[in-house]
Structure formats: structure tokens, C-alpha cells
mmCIF file of C-alpha atoms in Angstrom:
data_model
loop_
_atom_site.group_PDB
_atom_site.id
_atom_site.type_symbol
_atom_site.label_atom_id
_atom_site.label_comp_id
_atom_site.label_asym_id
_atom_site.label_seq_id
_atom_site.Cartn_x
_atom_site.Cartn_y
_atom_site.Cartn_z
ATOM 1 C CA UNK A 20 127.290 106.649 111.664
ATOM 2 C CA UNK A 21 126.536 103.101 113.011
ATOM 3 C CA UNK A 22 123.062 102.380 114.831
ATOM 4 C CA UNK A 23 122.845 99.156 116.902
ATOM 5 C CA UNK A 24 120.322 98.047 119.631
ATOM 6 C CA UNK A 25 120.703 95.178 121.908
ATOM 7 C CA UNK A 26 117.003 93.786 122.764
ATOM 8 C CA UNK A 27 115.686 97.265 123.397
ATOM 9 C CA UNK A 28 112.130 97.061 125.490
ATOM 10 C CA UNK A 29 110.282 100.166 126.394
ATOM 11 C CA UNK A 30 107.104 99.015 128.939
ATOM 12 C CA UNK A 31 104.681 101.525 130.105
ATOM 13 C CA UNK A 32 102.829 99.562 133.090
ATOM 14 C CA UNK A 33 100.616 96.951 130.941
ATOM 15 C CA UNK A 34 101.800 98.470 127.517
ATOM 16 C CA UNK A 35 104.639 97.589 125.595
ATOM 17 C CA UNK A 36 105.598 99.868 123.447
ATOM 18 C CA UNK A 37 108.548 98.417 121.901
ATOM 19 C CA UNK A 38 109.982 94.715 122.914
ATOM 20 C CA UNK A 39 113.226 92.700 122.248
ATOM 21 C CA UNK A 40 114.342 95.298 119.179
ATOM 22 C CA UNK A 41 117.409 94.165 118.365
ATOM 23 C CA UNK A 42 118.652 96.024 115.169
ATOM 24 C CA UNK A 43 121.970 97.110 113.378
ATOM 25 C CA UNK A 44 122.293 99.781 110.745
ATOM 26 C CA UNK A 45 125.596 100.403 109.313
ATOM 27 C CA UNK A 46 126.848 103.827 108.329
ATOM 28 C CA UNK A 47 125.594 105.331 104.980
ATOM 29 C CA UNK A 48 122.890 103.529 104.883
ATOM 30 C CA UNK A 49 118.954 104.621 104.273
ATOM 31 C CA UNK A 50 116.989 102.619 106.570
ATOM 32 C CA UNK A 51 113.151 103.101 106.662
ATOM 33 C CA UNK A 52 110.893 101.834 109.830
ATOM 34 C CA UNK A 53 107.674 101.308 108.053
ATOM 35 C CA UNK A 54 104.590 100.582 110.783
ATOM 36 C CA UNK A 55 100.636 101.381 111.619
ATOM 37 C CA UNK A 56 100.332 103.749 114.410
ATOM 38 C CA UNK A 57 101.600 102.475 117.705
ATOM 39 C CA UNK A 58 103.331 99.686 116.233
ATOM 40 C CA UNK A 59 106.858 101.471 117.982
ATOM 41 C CA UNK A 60 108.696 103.713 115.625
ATOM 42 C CA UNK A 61 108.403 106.786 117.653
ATOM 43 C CA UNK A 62 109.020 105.120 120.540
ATOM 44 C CA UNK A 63 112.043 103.165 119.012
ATOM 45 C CA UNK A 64 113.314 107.155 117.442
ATOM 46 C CA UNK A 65 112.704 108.635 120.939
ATOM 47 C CA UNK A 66 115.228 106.073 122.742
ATOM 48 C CA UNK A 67 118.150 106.249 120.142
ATOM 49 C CA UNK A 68 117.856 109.969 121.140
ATOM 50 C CA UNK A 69 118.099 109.553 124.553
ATOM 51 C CA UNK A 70 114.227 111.088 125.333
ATOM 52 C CA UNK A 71 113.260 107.911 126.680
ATOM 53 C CA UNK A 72 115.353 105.302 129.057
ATOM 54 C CA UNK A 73 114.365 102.216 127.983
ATOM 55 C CA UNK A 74 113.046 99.466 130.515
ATOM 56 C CA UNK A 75 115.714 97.054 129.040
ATOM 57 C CA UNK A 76 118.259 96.662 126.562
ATOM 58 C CA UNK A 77 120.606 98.872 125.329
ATOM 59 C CA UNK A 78 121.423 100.779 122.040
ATOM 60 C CA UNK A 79 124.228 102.849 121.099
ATOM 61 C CA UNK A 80 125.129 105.634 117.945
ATOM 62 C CA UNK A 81 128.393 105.413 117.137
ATOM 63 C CA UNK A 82 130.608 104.685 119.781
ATOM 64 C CA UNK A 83 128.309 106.338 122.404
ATOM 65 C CA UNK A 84 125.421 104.869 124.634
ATOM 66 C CA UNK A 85 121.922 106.362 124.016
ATOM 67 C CA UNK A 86 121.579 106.637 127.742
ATOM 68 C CA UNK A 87 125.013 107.495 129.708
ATOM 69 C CA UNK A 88 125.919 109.868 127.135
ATOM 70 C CA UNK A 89 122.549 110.903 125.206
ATOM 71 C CA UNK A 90 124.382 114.339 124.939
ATOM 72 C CA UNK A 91 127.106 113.031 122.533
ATOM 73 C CA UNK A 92 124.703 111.302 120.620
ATOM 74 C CA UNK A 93 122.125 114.200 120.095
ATOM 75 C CA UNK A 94 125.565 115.958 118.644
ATOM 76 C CA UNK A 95 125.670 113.727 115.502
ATOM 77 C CA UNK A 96 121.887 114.048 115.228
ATOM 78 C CA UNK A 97 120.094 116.286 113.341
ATOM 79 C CA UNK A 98 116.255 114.631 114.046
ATOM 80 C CA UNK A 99 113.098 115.767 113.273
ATOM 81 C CA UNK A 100 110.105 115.059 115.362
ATOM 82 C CA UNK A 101 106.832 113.667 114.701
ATOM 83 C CA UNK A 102 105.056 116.553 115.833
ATOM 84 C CA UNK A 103 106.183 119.558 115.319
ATOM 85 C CA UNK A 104 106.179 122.452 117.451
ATOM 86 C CA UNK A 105 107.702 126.537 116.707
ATOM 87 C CA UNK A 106 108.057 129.518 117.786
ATOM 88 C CA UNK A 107 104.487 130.881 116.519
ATOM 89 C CA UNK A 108 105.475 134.696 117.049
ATOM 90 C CA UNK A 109 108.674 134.308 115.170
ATOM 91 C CA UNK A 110 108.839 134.494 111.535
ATOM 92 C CA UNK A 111 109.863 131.727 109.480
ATOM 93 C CA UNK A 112 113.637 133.719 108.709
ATOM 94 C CA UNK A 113 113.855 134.305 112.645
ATOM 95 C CA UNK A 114 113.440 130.678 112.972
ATOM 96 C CA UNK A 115 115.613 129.066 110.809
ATOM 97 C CA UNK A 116 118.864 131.710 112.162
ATOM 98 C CA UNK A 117 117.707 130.909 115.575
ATOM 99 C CA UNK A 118 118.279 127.020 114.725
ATOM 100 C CA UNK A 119 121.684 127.749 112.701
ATOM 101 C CA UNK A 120 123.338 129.526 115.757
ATOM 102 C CA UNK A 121 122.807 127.298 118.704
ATOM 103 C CA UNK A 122 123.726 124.198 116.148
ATOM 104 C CA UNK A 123 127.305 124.102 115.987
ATOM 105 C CA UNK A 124 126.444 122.133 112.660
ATOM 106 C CA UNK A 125 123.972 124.717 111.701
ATOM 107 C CA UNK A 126 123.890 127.156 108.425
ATOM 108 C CA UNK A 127 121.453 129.917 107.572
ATOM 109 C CA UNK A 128 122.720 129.821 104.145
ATOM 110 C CA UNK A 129 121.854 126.227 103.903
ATOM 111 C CA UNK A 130 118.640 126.938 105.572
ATOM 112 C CA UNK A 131 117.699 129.335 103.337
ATOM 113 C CA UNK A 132 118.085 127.284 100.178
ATOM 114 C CA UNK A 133 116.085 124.202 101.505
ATOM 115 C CA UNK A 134 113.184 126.752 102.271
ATOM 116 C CA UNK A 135 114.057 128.121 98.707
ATOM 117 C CA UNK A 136 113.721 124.822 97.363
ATOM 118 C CA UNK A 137 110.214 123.794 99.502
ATOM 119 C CA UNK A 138 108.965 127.212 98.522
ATOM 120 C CA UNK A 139 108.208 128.302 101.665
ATOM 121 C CA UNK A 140 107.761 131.931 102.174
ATOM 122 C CA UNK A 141 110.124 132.495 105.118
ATOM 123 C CA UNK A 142 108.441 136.248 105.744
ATOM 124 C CA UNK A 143 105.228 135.190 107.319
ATOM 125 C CA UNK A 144 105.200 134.080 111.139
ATOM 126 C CA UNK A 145 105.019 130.736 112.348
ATOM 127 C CA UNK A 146 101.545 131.502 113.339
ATOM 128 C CA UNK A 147 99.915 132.372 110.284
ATOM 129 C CA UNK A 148 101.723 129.304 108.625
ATOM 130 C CA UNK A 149 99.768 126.340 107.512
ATOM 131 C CA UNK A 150 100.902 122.354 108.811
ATOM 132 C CA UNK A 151 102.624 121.821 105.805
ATOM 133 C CA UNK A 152 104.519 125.222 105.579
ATOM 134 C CA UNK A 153 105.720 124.548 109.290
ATOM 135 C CA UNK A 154 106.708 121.132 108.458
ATOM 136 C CA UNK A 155 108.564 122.611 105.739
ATOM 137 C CA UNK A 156 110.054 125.078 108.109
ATOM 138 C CA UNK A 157 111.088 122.200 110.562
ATOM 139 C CA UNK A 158 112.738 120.266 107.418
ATOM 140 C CA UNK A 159 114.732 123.025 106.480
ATOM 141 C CA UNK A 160 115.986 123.092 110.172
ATOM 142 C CA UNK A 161 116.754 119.577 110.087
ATOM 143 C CA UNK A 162 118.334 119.559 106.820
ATOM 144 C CA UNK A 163 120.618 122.578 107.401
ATOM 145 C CA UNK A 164 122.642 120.434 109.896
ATOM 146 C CA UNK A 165 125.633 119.121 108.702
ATOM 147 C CA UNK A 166 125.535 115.910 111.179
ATOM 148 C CA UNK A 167 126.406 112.199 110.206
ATOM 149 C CA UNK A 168 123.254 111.165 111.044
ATOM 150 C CA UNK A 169 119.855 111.782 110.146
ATOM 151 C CA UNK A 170 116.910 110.908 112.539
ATOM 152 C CA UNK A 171 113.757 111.720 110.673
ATOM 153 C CA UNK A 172 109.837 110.607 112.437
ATOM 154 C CA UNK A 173 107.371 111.271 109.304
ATOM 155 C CA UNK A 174 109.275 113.782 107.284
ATOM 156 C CA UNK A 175 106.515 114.026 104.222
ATOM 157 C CA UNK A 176 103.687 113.911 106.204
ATOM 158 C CA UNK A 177 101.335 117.061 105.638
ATOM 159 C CA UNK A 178 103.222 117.481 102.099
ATOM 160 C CA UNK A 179 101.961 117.237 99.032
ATOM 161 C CA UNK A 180 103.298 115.070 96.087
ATOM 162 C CA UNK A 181 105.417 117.262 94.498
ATOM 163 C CA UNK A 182 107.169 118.455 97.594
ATOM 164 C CA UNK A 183 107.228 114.584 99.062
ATOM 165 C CA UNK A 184 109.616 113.874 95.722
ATOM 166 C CA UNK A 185 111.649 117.340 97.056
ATOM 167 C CA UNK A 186 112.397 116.204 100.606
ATOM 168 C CA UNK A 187 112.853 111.934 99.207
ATOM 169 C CA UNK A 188 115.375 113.825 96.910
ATOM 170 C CA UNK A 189 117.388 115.474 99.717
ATOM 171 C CA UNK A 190 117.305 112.049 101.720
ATOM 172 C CA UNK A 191 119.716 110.912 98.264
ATOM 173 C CA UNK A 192 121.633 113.715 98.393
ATOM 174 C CA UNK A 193 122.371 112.883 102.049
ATOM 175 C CA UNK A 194 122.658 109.461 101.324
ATOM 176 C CA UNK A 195 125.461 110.432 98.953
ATOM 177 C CA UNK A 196 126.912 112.534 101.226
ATOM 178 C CA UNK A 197 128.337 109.697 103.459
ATOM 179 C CA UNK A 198 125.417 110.242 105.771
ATOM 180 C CA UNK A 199 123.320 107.985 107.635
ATOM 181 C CA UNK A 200 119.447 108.343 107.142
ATOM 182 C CA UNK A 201 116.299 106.850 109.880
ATOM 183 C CA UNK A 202 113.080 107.795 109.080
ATOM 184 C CA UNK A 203 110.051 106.419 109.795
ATOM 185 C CA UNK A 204 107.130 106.719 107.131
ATOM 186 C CA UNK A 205 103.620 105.284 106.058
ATOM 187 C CA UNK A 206 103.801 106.025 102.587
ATOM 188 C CA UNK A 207 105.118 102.744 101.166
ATOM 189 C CA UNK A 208 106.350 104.267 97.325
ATOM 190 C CA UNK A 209 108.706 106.561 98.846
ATOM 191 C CA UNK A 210 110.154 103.958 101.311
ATOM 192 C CA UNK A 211 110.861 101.936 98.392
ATOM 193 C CA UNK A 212 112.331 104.354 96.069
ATOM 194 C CA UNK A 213 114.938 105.683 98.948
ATOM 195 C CA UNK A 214 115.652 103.022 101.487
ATOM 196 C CA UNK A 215 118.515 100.527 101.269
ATOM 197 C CA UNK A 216 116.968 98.521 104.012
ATOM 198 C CA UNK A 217 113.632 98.493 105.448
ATOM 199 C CA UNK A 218 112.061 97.183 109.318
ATOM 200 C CA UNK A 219 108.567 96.404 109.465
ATOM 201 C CA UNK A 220 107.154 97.139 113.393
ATOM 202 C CA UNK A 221 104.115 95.039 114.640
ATOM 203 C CA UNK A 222 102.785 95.705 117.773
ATOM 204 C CA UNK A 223 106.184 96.514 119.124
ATOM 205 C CA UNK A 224 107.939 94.222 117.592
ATOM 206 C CA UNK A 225 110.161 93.857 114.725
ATOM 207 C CA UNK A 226 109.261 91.276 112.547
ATOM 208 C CA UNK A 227 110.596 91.819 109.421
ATOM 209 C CA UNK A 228 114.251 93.498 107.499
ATOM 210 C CA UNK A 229 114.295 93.811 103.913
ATOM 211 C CA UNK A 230 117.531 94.206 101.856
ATOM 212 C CA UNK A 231 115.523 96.379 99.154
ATOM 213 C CA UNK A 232 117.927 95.464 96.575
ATOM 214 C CA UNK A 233 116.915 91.795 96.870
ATOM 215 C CA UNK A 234 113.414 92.727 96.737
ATOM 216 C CA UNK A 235 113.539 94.963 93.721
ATOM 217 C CA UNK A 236 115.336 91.531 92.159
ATOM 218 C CA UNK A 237 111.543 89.607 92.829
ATOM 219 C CA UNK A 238 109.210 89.172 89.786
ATOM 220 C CA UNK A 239 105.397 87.623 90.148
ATOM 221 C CA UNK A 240 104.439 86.141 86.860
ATOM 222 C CA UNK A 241 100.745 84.947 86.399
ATOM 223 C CA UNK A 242 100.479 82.575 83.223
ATOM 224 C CA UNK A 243 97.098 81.286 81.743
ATOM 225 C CA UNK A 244 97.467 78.081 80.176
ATOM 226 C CA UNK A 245 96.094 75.846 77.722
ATOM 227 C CA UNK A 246 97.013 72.839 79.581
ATOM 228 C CA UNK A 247 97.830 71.541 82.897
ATOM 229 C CA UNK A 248 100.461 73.301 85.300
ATOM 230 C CA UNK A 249 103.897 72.239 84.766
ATOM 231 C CA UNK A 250 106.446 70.869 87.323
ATOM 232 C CA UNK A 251 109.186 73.357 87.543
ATOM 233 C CA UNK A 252 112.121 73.760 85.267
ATOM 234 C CA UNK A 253 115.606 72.202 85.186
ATOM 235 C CA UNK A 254 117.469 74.357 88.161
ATOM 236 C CA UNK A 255 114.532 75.837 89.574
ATOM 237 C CA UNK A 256 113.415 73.106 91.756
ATOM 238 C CA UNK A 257 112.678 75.265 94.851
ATOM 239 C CA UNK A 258 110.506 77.781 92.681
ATOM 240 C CA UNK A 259 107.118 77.852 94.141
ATOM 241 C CA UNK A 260 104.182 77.254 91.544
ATOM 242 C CA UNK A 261 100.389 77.312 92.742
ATOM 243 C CA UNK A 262 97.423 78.354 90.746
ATOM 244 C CA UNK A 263 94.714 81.309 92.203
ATOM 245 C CA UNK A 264 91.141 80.990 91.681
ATOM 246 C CA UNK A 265 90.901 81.151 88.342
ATOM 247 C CA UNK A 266 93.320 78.801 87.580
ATOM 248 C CA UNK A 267 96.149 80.792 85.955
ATOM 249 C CA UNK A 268 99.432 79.790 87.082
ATOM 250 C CA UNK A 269 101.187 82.108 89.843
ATOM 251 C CA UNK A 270 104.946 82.434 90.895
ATOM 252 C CA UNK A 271 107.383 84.245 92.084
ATOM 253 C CA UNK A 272 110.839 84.174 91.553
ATOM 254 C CA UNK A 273 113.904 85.791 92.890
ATOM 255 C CA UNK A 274 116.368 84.595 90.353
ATOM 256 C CA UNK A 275 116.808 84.783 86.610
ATOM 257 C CA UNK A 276 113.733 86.269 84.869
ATOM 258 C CA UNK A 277 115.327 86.089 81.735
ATOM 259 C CA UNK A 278 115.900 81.703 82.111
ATOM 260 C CA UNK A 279 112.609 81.752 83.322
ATOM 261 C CA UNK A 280 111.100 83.414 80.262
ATOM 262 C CA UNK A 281 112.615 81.236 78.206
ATOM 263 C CA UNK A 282 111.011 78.142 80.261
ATOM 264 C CA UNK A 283 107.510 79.754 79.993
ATOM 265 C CA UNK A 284 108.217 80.392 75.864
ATOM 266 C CA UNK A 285 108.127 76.534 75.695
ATOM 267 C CA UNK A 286 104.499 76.589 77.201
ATOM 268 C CA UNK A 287 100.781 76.555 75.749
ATOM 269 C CA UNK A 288 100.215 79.895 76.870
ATOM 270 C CA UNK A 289 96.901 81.633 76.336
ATOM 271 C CA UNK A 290 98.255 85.230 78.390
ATOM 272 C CA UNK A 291 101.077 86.339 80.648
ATOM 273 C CA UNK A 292 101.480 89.060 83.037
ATOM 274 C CA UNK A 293 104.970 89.802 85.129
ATOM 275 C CA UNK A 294 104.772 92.285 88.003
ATOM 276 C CA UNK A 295 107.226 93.112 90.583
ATOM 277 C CA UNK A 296 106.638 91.525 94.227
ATOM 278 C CA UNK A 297 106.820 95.108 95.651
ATOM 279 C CA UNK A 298 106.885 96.501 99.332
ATOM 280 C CA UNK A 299 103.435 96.442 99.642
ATOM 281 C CA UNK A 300 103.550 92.667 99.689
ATOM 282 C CA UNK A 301 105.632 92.013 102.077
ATOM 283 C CA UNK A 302 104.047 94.770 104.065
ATOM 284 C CA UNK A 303 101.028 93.339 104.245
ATOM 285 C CA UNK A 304 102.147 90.036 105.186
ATOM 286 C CA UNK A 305 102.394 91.589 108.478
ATOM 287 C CA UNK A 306 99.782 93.579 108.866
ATOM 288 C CA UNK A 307 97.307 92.192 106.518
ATOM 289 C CA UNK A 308 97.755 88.083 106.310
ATOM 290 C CA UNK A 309 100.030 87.840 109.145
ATOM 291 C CA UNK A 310 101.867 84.721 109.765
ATOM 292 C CA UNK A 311 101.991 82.240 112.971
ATOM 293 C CA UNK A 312 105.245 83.110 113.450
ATOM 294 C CA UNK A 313 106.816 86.520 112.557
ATOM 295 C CA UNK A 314 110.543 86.336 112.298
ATOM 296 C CA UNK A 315 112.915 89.821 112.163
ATOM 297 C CA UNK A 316 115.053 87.729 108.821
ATOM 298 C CA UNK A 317 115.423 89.025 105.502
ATOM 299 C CA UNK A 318 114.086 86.056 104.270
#
């Protein structure tokens, strides 16, 4: 299930909540919105779903437009909300049947072996239920649907670790499915280990994709040397070299660790250390050491 946007703008009087997104997700793909509060994930969720009319732009699931026919698009949706809310005098069972008959895409059986599988007690009412057990609740909901797409705002939140690897594990088995997967998250590890692509929001804007294969291809290698710093290597002219305060040698690279190695074998070299760039870095690019300019390339 395709997801595209066209320069989508939400405006509340003097607030901008979301400006100029302008985004395509193809189908079967995990794509993660990663984002401080208020940066315009919910906002951006809310408006694929029809909930909000945006002030301009346009954006479409599938073939169908998120505003003229919001009803066709909440059909191939099965979207979990950043707040939760229940029916607190139902019990957990009552909930989850409730769900899988007015969802044409519904199961209880499916239902019931999510809940099996977050451990939730499905006897106890919604009332009595802690945050996390009702966000369990709401996940097995969700995940019970057998819709192309997947619209999911904070799915772990309120979970602990081991049941944050459950649901990340169910977002592969969807993915593998043939099924498209949005979710928006601030927990950075679990963005990396599931998404195929991720969008970084700032202050309503998007500023950044990453193709998370490309990223999981970039190596930071901090050398201590025994003699000046080099020029680069045959081939890897473009290969950015500085040194931090302590003098060591830093780069990154993108390309062929294993030529590179080979290169830094031929050096005076007291100590080496190789780390992956990681999300985190070019997370914080954004929203720690932002740039002048903020681009929405993969670059």
C-alpha cells in the first residue's frame, strides 16, 4: 500500500504544525517518523487518516485521497493512536470481540494470540488495567486486522523491553507479510533494527530520509598515530579525514571497510577503534548540531 504526500501543511492560526511534507513510501516498506514532541508526526498520522484536513497540500493511500474519500482509506488501515482510550467497564476479552466484529478485517482468534503473546490477562476490565496492559490491549486490536497498511503513533511506548522486542517482532512479521508499516517512535534502537527507511521531523518539517541499508553500510574509524595524518588513499579521494581533540585521526566511510583496512595496516598506528555511524548520529544532526540548511535528501 503506497503513501504519497504532495507539500502537505497543517497551520493552526500562528502554529504550524506540519509544513511543505512532501513524502513517498512505497508498498512493503517499514518506514519510521522519528521526532521530539511537536516536531509533526501525529499531526502528519492524523491527516493520512483523514482526522485532520490539511490547510494545503494533498496526500493520498493507495489510489484514494486522504480527504474526498478518508472512508476508503481508513478501510486499508488498521492504526493505532497515540493515546489510547477503551471501554473501561468492558473486559479486556469483551474488547478485543467488540473490535473483531465491526472490522470487516477483524479476528478474535488473531486477537487472542497477540494478547497471548503480550501476556496480557484478557479477564480483568479495562479499568483495573495498567497503561501498559491497555496499550497491549490496543496492539492486539491493531494487530488483529488483516489490512495492507499499518498506521502505528508510538506503539512501544509504556512497554517494557522485553515486550518492545515482542511488538518490533510483529512489525517483521507484517513486513513479511506484504504489508506496509508507519509508525512513529522515540526510541532510536528499535527504529533502526525494523525500518527500511526513516524521516526525521523538525519543527514541522522534514528534513531528513534515510535509506537504513546505506546507513548500516557507514563505519567511523578513529586511528591514533605515531606520525602525521595521511592524505587519503588511492580511490578514496572524497573520504573525509579530520583529527578531534586529541589528535587521533577520525573518518567515516561509506564504502569498502575491508580496502580501507588494508590502507590503515600500512600506517604507524599506536590504536584503532571502528564503530558504526548509527541513527543516533544522524539524529542528532538535527536536533542536536543542526545545520544552516536542513535538506529532506538521503544524503
Amino acid at each position: 500500500m503506497q503513501i504519497e504526500t504532495d507539500h502537505l501543511t497543517k497551520r493552526y492560526r500562528r502554529v504550524t504544525a506540519l509544513r511543505d511534507c512532501s513524502l513517498a513510501i512505497p508498498g512493503c516498506e517499514v518506514f519510521g517518523l522519528l521526532g521530539p514532541n511537536g516536531a509533526g508526526k501525529t499531526t502528519l498520522l492524523r491527516l493520512l487518516l483523514g482526522h485532520l484536513r490539511p490547510t494545503c497540500g494533498s496526500a493520498r493511500v493507495g489510489r484514494w485521497d486522504c480527504v474526498r474519500e478518508s472512508l476508503q482509506v481508513r478501510r486499508q488501515v488498521a492504526y493505532l493512536p497515540g493515546e489510547v482510550r477503551l471501554f473501561r467497564r468492558m473486559r479486556g476479552s469483551g474488547v478485543l470481540k467488540f473490535f473483531a466484529r465491526v472490522r470487516p478485517e477483524g479476528s478474535w482468534q488473531r486477537a487472542r494470540r497477540v494478547a497471548d503473546r503480550l501476556q496480557l490477562d484478557l479477564s480483568r476490565r479495562v479499568a483495573s488495567m495498567s497503561t501498559g496492559m491497555r496499550q497491549k490491549l490496543a496492539l492486539a486490536a491493531v494487530f488483529s486486522c488483516d489490512t495492507p497498511l499499518l498506521i502505528l503513533d508510538e506503539p512501544t511506548s509504556n512497554l517494557d523491553p522485553t515486550m518492545r522486542g515482542n511488538v518490533m517482532d510483529m512489525v517483521k512479521e507484517a513486513h513479511n507479510a506484504g504489508r506496509t508499516v508507519l509508525f512513529s517512535s522515540h526510541v532510536l534502537p528499535e527504529v533502526e533494527q525494523v525500518c527500511d527507511r526513516v524521516g526525521i521531523l523538525c519543527d514541522g518539517a522534514l528534513v531528513h530520509t534515510q535509506v537504513m541499508s546505506e546507513l548500516r553500510r557507514r563505519h567511523r574509524i578513529h586511528a591514533h598515530l605515531r606520525g602525521p595524518v595521511p592524505t587519503p588513499p588511492p580511490g578514496e579521494e572524497s573520504l573525509s579525514i579530520q583529527t578531534d581533540t586529541a589528535g587521533n585521526m577520525v573518518m567515516e566511510t561509506s564504502g569498502d571497510l575491508a580496502a580501507l583496512l588494508g590502507w590503515l595496516a600500512t600506517l604507524p598506528l599506536a590504536a584503532v577503534r571502528i564503530e558504526p555511524v548509527g541513527l543516533r548520529a544522524v539524529y542528532e544532526r538535527y536536533h542536536v548540531h543542526p545545520p544552516q540548511e536542513k535538506d529532506a535528501s538521503g544524503a
